[in-house]
XYZ file of C-alpha atoms in Angstrom:
329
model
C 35.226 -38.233 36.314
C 31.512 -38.140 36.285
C 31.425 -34.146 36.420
C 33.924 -34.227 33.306
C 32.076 -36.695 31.579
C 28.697 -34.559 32.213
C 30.508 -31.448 31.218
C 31.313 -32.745 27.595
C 28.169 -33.942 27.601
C 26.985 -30.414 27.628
C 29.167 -29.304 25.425
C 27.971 -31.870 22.799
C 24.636 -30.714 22.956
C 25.531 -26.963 22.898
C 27.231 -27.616 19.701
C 24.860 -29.869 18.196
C 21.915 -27.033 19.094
C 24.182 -24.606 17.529
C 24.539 -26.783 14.356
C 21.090 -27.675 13.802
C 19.726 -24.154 14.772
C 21.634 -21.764 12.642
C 19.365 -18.645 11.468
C 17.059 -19.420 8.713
C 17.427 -16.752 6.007
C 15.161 -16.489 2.677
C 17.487 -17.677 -0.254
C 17.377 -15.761 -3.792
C 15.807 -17.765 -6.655
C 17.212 -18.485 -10.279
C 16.403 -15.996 -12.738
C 13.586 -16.926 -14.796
C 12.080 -13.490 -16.537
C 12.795 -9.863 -16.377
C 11.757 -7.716 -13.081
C 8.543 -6.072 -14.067
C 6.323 -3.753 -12.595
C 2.874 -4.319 -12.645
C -0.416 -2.365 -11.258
C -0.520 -3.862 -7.770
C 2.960 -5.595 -7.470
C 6.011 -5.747 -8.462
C 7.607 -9.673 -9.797
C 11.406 -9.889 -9.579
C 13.833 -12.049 -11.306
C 12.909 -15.417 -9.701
C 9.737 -14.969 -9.856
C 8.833 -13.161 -6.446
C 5.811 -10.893 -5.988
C 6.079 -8.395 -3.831
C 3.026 -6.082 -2.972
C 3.201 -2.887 -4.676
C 1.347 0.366 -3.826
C 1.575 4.090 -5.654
C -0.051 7.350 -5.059
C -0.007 9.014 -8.682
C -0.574 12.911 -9.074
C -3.429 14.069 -11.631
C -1.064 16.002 -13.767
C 2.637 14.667 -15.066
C 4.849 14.319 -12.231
C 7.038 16.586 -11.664
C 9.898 13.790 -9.766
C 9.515 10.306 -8.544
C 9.875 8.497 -5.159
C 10.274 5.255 -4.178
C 9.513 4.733 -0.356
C 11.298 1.645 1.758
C 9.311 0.816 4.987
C 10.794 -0.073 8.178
C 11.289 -3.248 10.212
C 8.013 -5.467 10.623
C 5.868 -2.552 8.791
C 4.738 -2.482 5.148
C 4.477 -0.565 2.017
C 1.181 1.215 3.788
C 3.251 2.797 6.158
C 3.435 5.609 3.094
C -0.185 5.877 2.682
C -0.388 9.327 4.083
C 2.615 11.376 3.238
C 2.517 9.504 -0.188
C -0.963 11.017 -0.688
C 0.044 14.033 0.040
C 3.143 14.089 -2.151
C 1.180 12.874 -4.990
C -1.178 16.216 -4.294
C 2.139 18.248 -5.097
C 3.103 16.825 -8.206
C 5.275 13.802 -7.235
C 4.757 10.173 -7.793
C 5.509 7.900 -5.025
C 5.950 4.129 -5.243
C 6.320 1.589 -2.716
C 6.424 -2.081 -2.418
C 6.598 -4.697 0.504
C 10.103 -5.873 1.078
C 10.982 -9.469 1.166
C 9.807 -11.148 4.536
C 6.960 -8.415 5.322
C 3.783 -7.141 4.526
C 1.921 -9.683 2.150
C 5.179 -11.424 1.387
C 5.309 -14.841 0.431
C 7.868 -15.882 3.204
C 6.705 -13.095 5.424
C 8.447 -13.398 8.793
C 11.502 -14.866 7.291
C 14.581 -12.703 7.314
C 15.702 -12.330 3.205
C 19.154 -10.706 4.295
C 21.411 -7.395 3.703
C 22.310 -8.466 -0.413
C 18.442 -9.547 -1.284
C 16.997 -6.922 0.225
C 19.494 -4.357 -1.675
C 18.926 -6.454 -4.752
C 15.471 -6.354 -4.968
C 15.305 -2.291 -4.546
C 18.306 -1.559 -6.996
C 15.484 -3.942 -9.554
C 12.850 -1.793 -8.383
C 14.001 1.468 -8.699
C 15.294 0.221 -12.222
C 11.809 -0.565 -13.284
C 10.009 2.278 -11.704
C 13.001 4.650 -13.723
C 12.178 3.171 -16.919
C 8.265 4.904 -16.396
C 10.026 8.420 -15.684
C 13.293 8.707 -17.883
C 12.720 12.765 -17.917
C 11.772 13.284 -13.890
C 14.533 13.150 -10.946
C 14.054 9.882 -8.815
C 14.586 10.045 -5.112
C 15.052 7.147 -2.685
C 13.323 7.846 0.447
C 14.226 5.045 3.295
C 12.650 5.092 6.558
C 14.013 3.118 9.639
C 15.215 -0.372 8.600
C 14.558 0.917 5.040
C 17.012 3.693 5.725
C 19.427 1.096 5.821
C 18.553 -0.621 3.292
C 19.033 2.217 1.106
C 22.355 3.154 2.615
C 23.607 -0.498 1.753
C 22.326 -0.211 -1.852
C 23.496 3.454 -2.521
C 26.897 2.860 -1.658
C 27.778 -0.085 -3.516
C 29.778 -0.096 -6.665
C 26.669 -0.776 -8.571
C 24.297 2.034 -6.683
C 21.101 2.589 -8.775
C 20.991 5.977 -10.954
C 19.176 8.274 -7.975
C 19.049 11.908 -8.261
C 19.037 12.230 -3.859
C 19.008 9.838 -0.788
C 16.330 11.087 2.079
C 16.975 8.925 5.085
C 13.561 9.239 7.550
C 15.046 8.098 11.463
C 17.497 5.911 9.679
C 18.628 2.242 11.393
C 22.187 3.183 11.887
C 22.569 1.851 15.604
C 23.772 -1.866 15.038
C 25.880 -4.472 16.771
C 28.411 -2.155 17.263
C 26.345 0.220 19.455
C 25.291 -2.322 21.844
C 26.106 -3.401 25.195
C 28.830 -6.569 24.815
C 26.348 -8.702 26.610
C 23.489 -8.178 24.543
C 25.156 -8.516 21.185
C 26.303 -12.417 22.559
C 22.340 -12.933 24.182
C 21.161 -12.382 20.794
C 24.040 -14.304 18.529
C 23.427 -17.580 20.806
C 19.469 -17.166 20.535
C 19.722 -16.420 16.996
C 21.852 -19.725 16.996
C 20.246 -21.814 19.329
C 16.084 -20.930 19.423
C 15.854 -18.899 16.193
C 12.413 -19.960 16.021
C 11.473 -17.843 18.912
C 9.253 -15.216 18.514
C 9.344 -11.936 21.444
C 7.577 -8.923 20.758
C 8.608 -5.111 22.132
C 5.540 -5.171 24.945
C 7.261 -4.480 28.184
C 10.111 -1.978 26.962
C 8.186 1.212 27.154
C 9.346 2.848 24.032
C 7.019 4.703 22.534
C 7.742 5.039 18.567
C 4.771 8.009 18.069
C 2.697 10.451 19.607
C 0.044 9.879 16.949
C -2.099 7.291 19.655
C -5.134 6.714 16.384
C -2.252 5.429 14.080
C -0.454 3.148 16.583
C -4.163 1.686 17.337
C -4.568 1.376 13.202
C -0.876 -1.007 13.448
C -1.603 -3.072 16.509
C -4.992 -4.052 14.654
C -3.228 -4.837 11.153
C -2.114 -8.259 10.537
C 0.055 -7.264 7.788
C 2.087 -5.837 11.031
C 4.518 -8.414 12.412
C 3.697 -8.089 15.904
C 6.001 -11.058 17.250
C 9.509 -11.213 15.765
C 11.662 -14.244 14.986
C 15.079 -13.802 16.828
C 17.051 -14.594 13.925
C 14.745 -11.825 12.572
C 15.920 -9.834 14.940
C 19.910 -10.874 14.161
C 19.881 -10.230 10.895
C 18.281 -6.507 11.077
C 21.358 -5.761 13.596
C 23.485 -7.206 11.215
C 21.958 -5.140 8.702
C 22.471 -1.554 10.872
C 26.231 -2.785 11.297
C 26.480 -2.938 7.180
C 24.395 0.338 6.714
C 27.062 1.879 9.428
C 30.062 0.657 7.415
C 28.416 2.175 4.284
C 28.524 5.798 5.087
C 32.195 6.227 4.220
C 30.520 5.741 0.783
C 27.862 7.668 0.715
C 28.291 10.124 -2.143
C 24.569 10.883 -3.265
C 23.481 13.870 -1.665
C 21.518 13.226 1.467
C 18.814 14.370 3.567
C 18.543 13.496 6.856
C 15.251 13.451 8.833
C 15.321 12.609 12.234
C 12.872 13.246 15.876
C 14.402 15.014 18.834
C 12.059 12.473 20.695
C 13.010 9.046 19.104
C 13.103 6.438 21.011
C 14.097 3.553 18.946
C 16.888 5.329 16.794
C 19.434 7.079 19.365
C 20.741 10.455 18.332
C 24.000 9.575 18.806
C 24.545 7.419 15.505
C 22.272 9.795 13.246
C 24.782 12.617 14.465
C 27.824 10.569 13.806
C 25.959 9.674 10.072
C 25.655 13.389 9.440
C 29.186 14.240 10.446
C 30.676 11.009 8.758
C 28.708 11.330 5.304
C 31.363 12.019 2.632
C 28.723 13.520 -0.140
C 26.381 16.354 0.635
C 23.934 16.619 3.132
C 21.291 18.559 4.540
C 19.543 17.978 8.139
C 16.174 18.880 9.473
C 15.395 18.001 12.982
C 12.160 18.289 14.997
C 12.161 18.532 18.586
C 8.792 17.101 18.664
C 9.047 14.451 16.551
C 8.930 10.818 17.462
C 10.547 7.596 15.612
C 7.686 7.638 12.840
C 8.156 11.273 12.018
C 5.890 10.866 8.368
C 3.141 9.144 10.847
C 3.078 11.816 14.274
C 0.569 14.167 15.054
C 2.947 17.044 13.814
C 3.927 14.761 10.594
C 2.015 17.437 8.062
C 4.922 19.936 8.594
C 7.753 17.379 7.832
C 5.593 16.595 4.662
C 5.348 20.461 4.011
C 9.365 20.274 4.339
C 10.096 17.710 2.312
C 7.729 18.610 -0.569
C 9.556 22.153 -0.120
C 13.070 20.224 -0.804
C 11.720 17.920 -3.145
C 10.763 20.569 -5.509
C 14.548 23.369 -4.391
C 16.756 21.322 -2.688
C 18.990 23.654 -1.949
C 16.798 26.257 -0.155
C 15.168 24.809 2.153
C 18.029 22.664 4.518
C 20.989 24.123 5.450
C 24.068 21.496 5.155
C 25.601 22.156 8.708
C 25.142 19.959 10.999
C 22.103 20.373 13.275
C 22.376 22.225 16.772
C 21.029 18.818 18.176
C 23.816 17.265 17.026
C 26.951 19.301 18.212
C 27.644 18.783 21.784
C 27.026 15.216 20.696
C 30.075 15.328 18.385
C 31.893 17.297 21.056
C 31.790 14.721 23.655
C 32.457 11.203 20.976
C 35.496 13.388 19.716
C-alpha cells in the first residue's frame, strides 16, 4: 500500500512539473504600424526591433541579398562575405532574428511561424528598395531552415533563388529514440536550464582567430535554454518536411568536414528537392564555410553564381553525395 501510494505520489508531481514547466516560447504582438526598414534596424508589425546590418556597394547594385544567421549567432556572422559581396556589386542585408543577437527577448525561443513571419516582412521591405534587381535569400545553418520553412509555404516571398549555406536539415527525426525523449521531458520539465556544447568536441571551423572573436562576443549565446534547444529541433523537423515544396531554384553549400550538419540529410535535401538545384561541396570546409580559413573561395563561387547562375554549378548531385544515396536507397 505504502509503495502504491508513493508511486502516485510521483506521478502527481511528474505531471504537475510537466504542467507548470511547458517550453516558454516568444508570442507575436498585435499589429500596430507597417514593417519598416530603417538605417540600423528593422521594426515589424508589433512593434519589434530587430538589429539590422547592410554592406552597400559604391555603384547601383547589381542584385540583393538578405542573409539569415544561424542558431545562437547574429546578423555579424555576415560581416565578411557581406563585405566582400558588396565589393562585387551586390547589396547584402541582414538582421538579428527574434531571440538572438541584440534582441529584445534574446534567449527566448520565438518559434518556426514567427521566425518565417518576420523574414517573409523583411524581405518585403528590403524588395520595395530594389524593385529592378533579383533578390536572393541566403540562409545559413538554423537560418537555412528558416528559409526552407518560409520558401515553401503557400505565401513564399517573391525571391529570384534560395542559397542554403550547411543548412539545419537533421531534426528529431534523425536522432537516436532516446535522445529525442531526454530532450522533450527537459524541455518539459527544466526548460529553464541552460547547457552549453563544451565537452562534445565538435569543432564548427578551422578558422581558430574567428572562433576566439565568438567566444569573446556577448551578442553570442554561449549557454542555451533547453526549450531553446527543443524548438530549433522542432524547427529542422519542419524545414525537413518542407523540401517536397521547394520549387525556387536552390543552391546548396555544404563542408566535406562539418561536424554539426551530417552529410547524410544535406544529400537526401539535394536528391529530394523538387525545383532546381545546383551543389558545390568543399572537402575542406567546416560547418561555417563563409567564416573558414579557405572561406574566400566559396565567396569567389558564390559571387561567380550570383552574377551566371547557370555556369558555374552543375545540377547533379555531388560525388560526396552518391554512395550516400546508394546505401539510404
Amino acid at each position: 500500500m505504502l509503495l502504491r501510494v508513493l508511486g502516485n505520489m510521483l506521478l502527481l508531481l511528474l505531471l504537475l512539473m510537466l504542467v507548470g514547466c511547458i517550453p516558454r516560447m516568444q508570442r507575436l504582438g498585435e499589429p500596430v504600424q507597417m514593417p519598416r526598414l530603417e538605417a540600423k534596424r528593422f521594426i515589424t508589425a508589433d512593434g519589434e526591433i530587430l538589429p539590422m546590418r547592410a554592406w552597400l556597394p559604391e555603384e547601383k547594385a547589381t542584385s540583393v541579398v538578405v542573409a539569415i544567421h544561424g542558431f545562437n549567432d547574429y546578423s555579424h556572422a555576415f560581416e565578411a562575405v557581406g563585405t566582400y559581396l558588396a565589393q562585387h556589386g551586390v547589396a547584402v542585408y541582414a538582421y538579428d532574428q527574434r531571440g538572438f543577437g541584440a534582441t529584445r527577448q534574446r534567449g527566448i525561443w520565438p518559434g518556426v511561424e514567427l521566425l518565417a513571419s518576420d523574414l517573409k516582412a523583411f524581405i518585403k521591405a528590403v524588395g520595395a528598395q530594389y524593385r529592378n534587381q533579383p533578390l536572393y535569400l541566403l540562409g545559413e545553418s538554423m537560418g537555412g531552415a528558416v528559409a526552407m520553412v518560409t520558401m515553401a509555404a503557400p505565401d513564399a516571398p517573391p525571391v529570384e533563388r534560395l542559397i542554403l549555406v550547411a543548412p539545419a536539415v537533421w531534426g528529431g527525426q534523425s536522432m537516436n529514440g532516446f535522445y529525442r525523449s531526454v530532450l522533450w521531458v527537459s524541455a518539459h520539465t527544466v526548460p529553464w536550464l541552460r547547457v552549453s556544447g563544451r565537452g562534445l568536441k565538435i569543432r564548427a571551423s578551422d578558422n581558430n582567430e574567428m572562433l576566439k572573436q565568438m567566444r569573446a562576443d556577448p551578442l553570442v549565446i554561449k549557454k542555451t535554454r533547453i526549450d531553446a534547444l527543443y524548438g530549433v529541433v522542432h524547427l529542422m523537423d519542419r524545414a525537413r518536411a518542407a523540401i517536397s515544396q521547394l520549387y525556387t531554384p536552390t543552391l546548396v553549400l555544404y563542408g566535406n568536414r562539418d561536424q554539426v550538419i551530417p552529410k547524410q540529410p544535406v544529400c537526401r535535401l539535394l536528391e529530394e528537392i523538387p525545383g532546381p538545384r545546383s551543389a558545390a561541396f568543399y572537402p575542406e570546409g567546416y560547418h561555417m564555410l563563409l567564416r573558414d580559413r579557405e572561406a574566400e573561395q566559396v565567396w569567389q563561387d558564390l559571387a561567380e553564381w550570383l552574377q551566371v547562375p547557370a555556369r558555374v554549378f552543375s545540377s547533379s548531385t555531388p560525388a560526396g553525395c552518391l554512395p550516400l544515396l546508394a546505401q539510404m536507397d
